Amino acid sequence: MSGELRVLGACPLDCPDTCSWIVTVENGKAVKLRGNPDQPYTRGALCVKVNRYLEHTQAEDRILYPLRRTGPKGSGQFERITWDEALEEISVRLRGIAAEHGGEAIWPYLGTGTLGYLQGCEGVAGRRFWNVLGASKHWLNICSSAGGSGLRRTNGTAAGMDPENFALSKLILLWGTNPLTTGHHLWKFVQDAKANGAYVVAIDPIRTRTADQADEHLAIRPGTDAALALGLLNVVLAENAQDEEFLAAHTEGWAEFRQEILSHPIQKVAEITGIPAAAVHSLGMRLAHTRPTAIRATQGLQRHAGGGTALRTIAAIPGVTGDWRHPGGGMAYSTSDHVHFDIDTRDDLLDKPVRTLVMTKAASQLDDVKCLWVYAANPVGSSPDANAIRRQLAREDLFTVVMEQFPTDTVDYADIVLPATMQTEHHDLHAGYGHLYLLWNEPAVEPPGECLSTTETFRRLAAHMGMTEPSLYDSDLELAEQLLSSGHPSLDGVTLDRLRKEGWVRMNYPVPFAPFAEGFPTPSGRLRFPPSGQAYTPPHTARTAGRSAYPLALVTPASHTFLNTTFGNNPELRRRAKDPVVLVNPADAAARGLTDGQRVRVHNDGGEFLADVEISDRVAPGVVASPKGRWPKLTPGGANPNSVVAERDGDMGRGPGFHDNLVELSVSL
Ligand SMILES: Nc1nc2c(c(=O)[nH]1)N[C@H]1C(S)=C(S)[C@@H](COP(=O)(O)OP(=O)(O)OC[C@H]3O[C@@H](n4cnc5c(=O)[nH]c(N)nc54)[C@H](O)[C@@H]3O)O[C@H]1N2
Ligand SMILES: Nc1nc2c(c(=O)[nH]1)N[C@H]1C(S)=C(S)[C@@H](COP(=O)(O)OP(=O)(O)OC[C@H]3O[C@@H](n4cnc5c(=O)[nH]c(N)nc54)[C@H](O)[C@@H]3O)O[C@H]1N2
Ligand code: SF4
Ligand SMILES: [Mo]
């Protein structure tokens, strides 16, 4: 074992599971990466995407040095420069822009490339620096804000069940979630429940690989889930199975909500959702008579015009059935609100209040921005209205800096590219959004080339610009200590020393955990049912259907082999992903004379992308599906589905409508 070292770390990617991992290092080189078998939630398994993460860190196209643009914007032509040259050019440009246009003309655009609390979007990476400069704030609404907002309206928090407690459930609704692709460690707990007789239902417009494993699949019309929730509750009321004691003790607005439920008989719900009334009835009967029932609803569900309302209303279900009384009952969306780090955005460093720019509105909100600073994000691949974003990024008067690991489509538009470290090369503090553990990531190796972490890049830039605010220079370990020092009881006994030694620590929540058995974190302590007339918001696709030249509702779910656009350049994962496909129901294919494997243009007024038709009854008539995550420039036609995703705000949290767009399919010439 001489010269061999085992370093504990965590997967940084935007995935609920945040796996604990072990890197084996020999003579300064990382030679092996495997899941940590001791961690109770992830238990040693990584996933198809991350198993070869070490190879990815050593990939040929990794960006290793600062770069300056030499060709036209979008061409991806660069020359290598030194860090000093890069910092100097950036300093001059930032100061010039702040002096001429005000600090708010700078947009620090931070994405979800890493969920680290030091290097990534869950913490305050760079925020102190931006505040000293007076830059605009950035609202990372791209992923889960609509659902979070809906849940907080009902429960006072977006957090709910401990996903491990799904093992205790007797009825599991996998509602707008595809865990076998998007966070597979939940599945062991589902299987444990199944072994104890639980019945598992997948509610999804697509018969996914998760739906294949469920006892039943309900192919819901996209964006109509709140109506289904009301229909199921209608059956619960008809059975008189509501938990009157829980309703009286722990909820408010019941009388009004009860009327709302009664105005949604199953026949009406069947018409809205496309699910046969008999299926709504039979699931309603199961819901009425099975305790505990657990609902797993994740982000896919809320990528619709009514996505916030969907989560708000689904969250009412366990309020009516009283499932929150029992471990194994209730609902799980994200565990992030169970994490109580001390996240201080240091607004005291601002001279004056500044505006907030919205991540999903780059196409329209870049108009008066003079510096776009992209880190851990790939807007050209992942944000709505890709063509409009490209037009913005091509502007000569926009100074664009991209901190990246790989030459993405967004990098192609940068004036300056800064090489970023990967997870095995920097410190970070993590929490899962699908479990209750905190994790520490210790760097295993030295960064290759001249890559720097996010924290170190901002420290060096602050120094280069002569900034004097002391907290700009806090070290990674100091930043981690600050995050852990909130004093919240869930962090009692959780120290940085312990995290560094053990790799992961469970927060102080009971096992098993029934978070709202005694009440809710709302001002009144009660669950708040949705008010009259606000329990269902139809999707964009339903509002315009029949009146549009684009009759098909497009869902763009997670790809099995990519994580958002991360790994979109990985040769092995691209080989496994094969060419892009669009799932089309046989009836829709026949109506257009399309044959299996035929390449089509998927298009609407916003743009188009190319995909090969896969004729399949995995989608219902009127619905087509094509996964997210491809790099446009590595895809036939140079575009991915975000060319047809409109920049449109949903009902809450300005949530984007990635799964709520109308398209037509035409034969590609
Ligand atoms: N392999 C892989 N894993 C990932 C990701 C990835 O890109 N690839 N992305 C990560 C990220 S960033 C996130 S936020 C999570 C998201 O995790 P999920 O929420 O599981 O992701 P999605 O695939 O967007 O949506 C889940 C399912 O919801 C369905 N759906 C879409 N619209 C509706 C609807 O209106 N009603 C219902 N009932 N279902 C609907 C979709 O068909 C899809 O099968 O996954 C993370 N994990
Ligand atoms: N059509 C469609 N589009 C979607 C979705 C959908 O369901 N359908 N889902 C949306 C969702 S849920 C999300 S969360 C967004 C994600 O959108 P983004 O936040 O833009 O995430 P990615 O596309 O994965 O791009 C992240 C980039 O960060 C880089 N990166 C990783 N780690 C680091 C680091 O430590 N430092 C730096 N500087 N860079 C790093 C990676 O190389 C990668 O290029 O996409 C959204 N886009
Ligand atoms: S992407 Fe998710 S499942 Fe895969 S290693 Fe990372 S945390 Fe684990
Ligand atoms: Mo996400």
mmCIF file of N, CA and C and ligand atoms in Angstrom, residues 14 111-114 119 142-143 303 359 375-379 382 403-406 408 420-421 426 454 556 563-566 628 641-642 645 658-659, ligand 2:
data_model
loop_
_atom_site.group_PDB
_atom_site.id
_atom_site.type_symbol
_atom_site.label_atom_id
_atom_site.label_comp_id
_atom_site.label_asym_id
_atom_site.label_seq_id
_atom_site.Cartn_x
_atom_site.Cartn_y
_atom_site.Cartn_z
ATOM 1 N N ASP A 14 -25.361 18.336 -9.988
ATOM 2 C CA ASP A 14 -26.716 18.723 -9.626
ATOM 3 C C ASP A 14 -27.609 17.486 -9.692
ATOM 4 N N GLY A 111 -24.345 29.046 -12.393
ATOM 5 C CA GLY A 111 -25.246 27.921 -12.632
ATOM 6 C C GLY A 111 -25.023 26.778 -11.659
ATOM 7 N N THR A 112 -25.463 25.606 -12.081
ATOM 8 C CA THR A 112 -25.520 24.456 -11.178
ATOM 9 C C THR A 112 -24.438 23.411 -11.484
ATOM 10 N N GLY A 113 -23.371 23.841 -12.190
ATOM 11 C CA GLY A 113 -22.298 22.906 -12.539
ATOM 12 C C GLY A 113 -21.766 22.162 -11.330
ATOM 13 N N THR A 114 -21.654 22.855 -10.203
ATOM 14 C CA THR A 114 -21.378 22.189 -8.932
ATOM 15 C C THR A 114 -22.333 22.749 -7.891
ATOM 16 N N GLN A 119 -17.567 26.300 -3.766
ATOM 17 C CA GLN A 119 -17.207 26.560 -5.173
ATOM 18 C C GLN A 119 -18.419 26.822 -6.051
ATOM 19 N N ILE A 142 -33.514 28.485 -12.279
ATOM 20 C CA ILE A 142 -33.655 27.606 -13.453
ATOM 21 C C ILE A 142 -34.167 26.212 -13.104
ATOM 22 N N CYS A 143 -33.992 25.818 -11.857
ATOM 23 C CA CYS A 143 -34.188 24.402 -11.562
ATOM 24 C C CYS A 143 -35.469 24.114 -10.794
ATOM 25 N N ARG A 303 -41.905 22.147 -14.333
ATOM 26 C CA ARG A 303 -41.368 22.909 -15.462
ATOM 27 C C ARG A 303 -42.481 23.278 -16.426
ATOM 28 N N MET A 359 -31.923 34.090 -13.908
ATOM 29 C CA MET A 359 -31.113 33.161 -14.707
ATOM 30 C C MET A 359 -31.785 32.726 -16.005
ATOM 31 N N TYR A 375 -20.208 31.367 -14.625
ATOM 32 C CA TYR A 375 -19.433 30.321 -13.930
ATOM 33 C C TYR A 375 -20.335 29.158 -13.534
ATOM 34 N N ALA A 376 -19.803 27.961 -13.782
ATOM 35 C CA ALA A 376 -20.533 26.711 -13.518
ATOM 36 C C ALA A 376 -21.893 26.704 -14.218
ATOM 37 N N ALA A 377 -21.962 27.300 -15.379
ATOM 38 C CA ALA A 377 -23.214 27.348 -16.143
ATOM 39 C C ALA A 377 -22.905 27.250 -17.629
ATOM 40 N N ASN A 378 -23.916 26.844 -18.363
ATOM 41 C CA ASN A 378 -23.775 26.745 -19.814
ATOM 42 C C ASN A 378 -25.063 27.234 -20.470
ATOM 43 N N PRO A 379 -25.293 28.555 -20.412
ATOM 44 C CA PRO A 379 -26.582 29.070 -20.879
ATOM 45 C C PRO A 379 -26.917 28.720 -22.326
ATOM 46 N N SER A 382 -28.230 25.162 -21.853
ATOM 47 C CA SER A 382 -29.196 24.789 -20.814
ATOM 48 C C SER A 382 -30.321 25.783 -20.572
ATOM 49 N N MET A 403 -15.765 31.030 -16.689
ATOM 50 C CA MET A 403 -14.901 30.130 -15.908
ATOM 51 C C MET A 403 -15.383 28.717 -16.214
ATOM 52 N N GLU A 404 -14.552 27.898 -16.796
ATOM 53 C CA GLU A 404 -15.000 26.570 -17.256
ATOM 54 C C GLU A 404 -13.915 25.516 -17.180
ATOM 55 N N GLN A 405 -14.390 24.285 -17.201
ATOM 56 C CA GLN A 405 -13.530 23.105 -17.290
ATOM 57 C C GLN A 405 -13.389 22.640 -18.735
ATOM 58 N N PHE A 406 -14.439 22.900 -19.540
ATOM 59 C CA PHE A 406 -14.498 22.347 -20.899
ATOM 60 C C PHE A 406 -15.000 23.396 -21.894
ATOM 61 N N THR A 408 -17.353 24.545 -23.838
ATOM 62 C CA THR A 408 -18.779 24.457 -24.154
ATOM 63 C C THR A 408 -19.174 25.451 -25.247
ATOM 64 N N ALA A 420 -11.049 26.200 -14.841
ATOM 65 C CA ALA A 420 -11.617 25.893 -13.520
ATOM 66 C C ALA A 420 -11.219 24.482 -13.075
ATOM 67 N N THR A 421 -11.037 24.351 -11.776
ATOM 68 C CA THR A 421 -10.731 23.039 -11.193
ATOM 69 C C THR A 421 -11.956 22.139 -11.258
ATOM 70 N N HIS A 426 -10.272 20.460 -5.605
ATOM 71 C CA HIS A 426 -10.548 21.580 -4.696
ATOM 72 C C HIS A 426 -11.339 21.122 -3.466
ATOM 73 N N THR A 454 -13.059 28.217 -7.920
ATOM 74 C CA THR A 454 -13.855 29.451 -7.924
ATOM 75 C C THR A 454 -13.365 30.383 -6.816
ATOM 76 N N THR A 556 -38.954 17.711 -22.292
ATOM 77 C CA THR A 556 -37.499 17.559 -22.487
ATOM 78 C C THR A 556 -36.854 17.069 -21.196
ATOM 79 N N LEU A 563 -25.585 14.961 -17.467
ATOM 80 C CA LEU A 563 -26.203 15.661 -16.349
ATOM 81 C C LEU A 563 -26.339 17.134 -16.726
ATOM 82 N N ASN A 564 -27.536 17.553 -17.067
ATOM 83 C CA ASN A 564 -27.701 18.800 -17.796
ATOM 84 C C ASN A 564 -26.704 18.723 -18.957
ATOM 85 N N THR A 565 -25.916 19.772 -19.219
ATOM 86 C CA THR A 565 -24.977 19.609 -20.342
ATOM 87 C C THR A 565 -23.610 19.098 -19.886
ATOM 88 N N THR A 566 -23.475 18.847 -18.577
ATOM 89 C CA THR A 566 -22.224 18.280 -18.099
ATOM 90 C C THR A 566 -22.090 16.860 -18.656
ATOM 91 N N LYS A 628 -32.907 16.546 -22.552
ATOM 92 C CA LYS A 628 -31.979 17.679 -22.460
ATOM 93 C C LYS A 628 -30.536 17.173 -22.422
ATOM 94 N N PRO A 641 -32.822 20.846 -27.618
ATOM 95 C CA PRO A 641 -34.227 21.259 -27.440
ATOM 96 C C PRO A 641 -34.423 22.685 -26.926
ATOM 97 N N ASN A 642 -33.401 23.295 -26.334
ATOM 98 C CA ASN A 642 -33.636 24.641 -25.820
ATOM 99 C C ASN A 642 -33.800 25.693 -26.907
ATOM 100 N N VAL A 645 -37.555 26.010 -26.605
ATOM 101 C CA VAL A 645 -38.102 26.314 -25.272
ATOM 102 C C VAL A 645 -38.202 27.835 -25.153
ATOM 103 N N PHE A 658 -39.596 24.340 -19.202
ATOM 104 C CA PHE A 658 -38.830 23.449 -20.092
ATOM 105 C C PHE A 658 -39.682 22.305 -20.659
ATOM 106 N N HIS A 659 -40.700 21.879 -19.913
ATOM 107 C CA HIS A 659 -41.527 20.761 -20.388
ATOM 108 C C HIS A 659 -42.886 21.249 -20.898
HETATM 109 N N1 LIG B 2 -34.615 21.571 -22.170
HETATM 110 C C1 LIG B 2 -34.310 21.542 -20.869
HETATM 111 N N2 LIG B 2 -33.364 22.354 -20.399
HETATM 112 C C2 LIG B 2 -33.053 22.351 -19.105
HETATM 113 C C3 LIG B 2 -33.715 21.495 -18.201
HETATM 114 C C4 LIG B 2 -34.722 20.639 -18.696
HETATM 115 O O1 LIG B 2 -35.353 19.853 -17.956
HETATM 116 N N3 LIG B 2 -34.979 20.683 -20.045
HETATM 117 N N4 LIG B 2 -33.367 21.489 -16.876
HETATM 118 C C5 LIG B 2 -32.819 22.680 -16.298
HETATM 119 C C6 LIG B 2 -32.189 22.427 -15.013
HETATM 120 S S1 LIG B 2 -33.070 21.509 -13.884
HETATM 121 C C7 LIG B 2 -31.011 22.921 -14.656
HETATM 122 S S2 LIG B 2 -30.483 22.730 -13.053
HETATM 123 C C8 LIG B 2 -30.207 23.680 -15.642
HETATM 124 C C9 LIG B 2 -28.709 23.523 -15.515
HETATM 125 O O2 LIG B 2 -28.088 24.430 -16.322
HETATM 126 P P1 LIG B 2 -26.613 24.912 -15.973
HETATM 127 O O3 LIG B 2 -26.596 25.420 -14.588
HETATM 128 O O4 LIG B 2 -26.162 25.822 -17.056
HETATM 129 O O5 LIG B 2 -25.784 23.524 -15.941
HETATM 130 P P2 LIG B 2 -24.946 22.736 -17.041
HETATM 131 O O6 LIG B 2 -25.574 22.812 -18.371
HETATM 132 O O7 LIG B 2 -24.674 21.385 -16.496
HETATM 133 O O8 LIG B 2 -23.597 23.534 -17.121
HETATM 134 C C10 LIG B 2 -22.755 23.594 -16.017
HETATM 135 C C11 LIG B 2 -21.341 23.898 -16.465
HETATM 136 O O9 LIG B 2 -20.544 24.120 -15.287
HETATM 137 C C12 LIG B 2 -19.278 23.568 -15.478
HETATM 138 N N5 LIG B 2 -18.715 23.321 -14.139
HETATM 139 C C13 LIG B 2 -18.876 22.241 -13.353
HETATM 140 N N6 LIG B 2 -18.226 22.403 -12.187
HETATM 141 C C14 LIG B 2 -17.644 23.608 -12.228
HETATM 142 C C15 LIG B 2 -16.814 24.334 -11.308
HETATM 143 O O10 LIG B 2 -16.480 23.875 -10.215
HETATM 144 N N7 LIG B 2 -16.444 25.561 -11.700
HETATM 145 C C16 LIG B 2 -16.757 26.083 -12.904
HETATM 146 N N8 LIG B 2 -16.352 27.305 -13.203
HETATM 147 N N9 LIG B 2 -17.522 25.408 -13.797
HETATM 148 C C17 LIG B 2 -17.953 24.195 -13.455
HETATM 149 C C18 LIG B 2 -19.506 22.329 -16.302
HETATM 150 O O11 LIG B 2 -18.349 21.995 -17.028
HETATM 151 C C19 LIG B 2 -20.691 22.736 -17.193
HETATM 152 O O12 LIG B 2 -20.271 23.167 -18.464
HETATM 153 O O13 LIG B 2 -30.568 23.254 -16.967
HETATM 154 C C20 LIG B 2 -31.902 23.476 -17.240
HETATM 155 N N10 LIG B 2 -32.116 23.196 -18.638
#
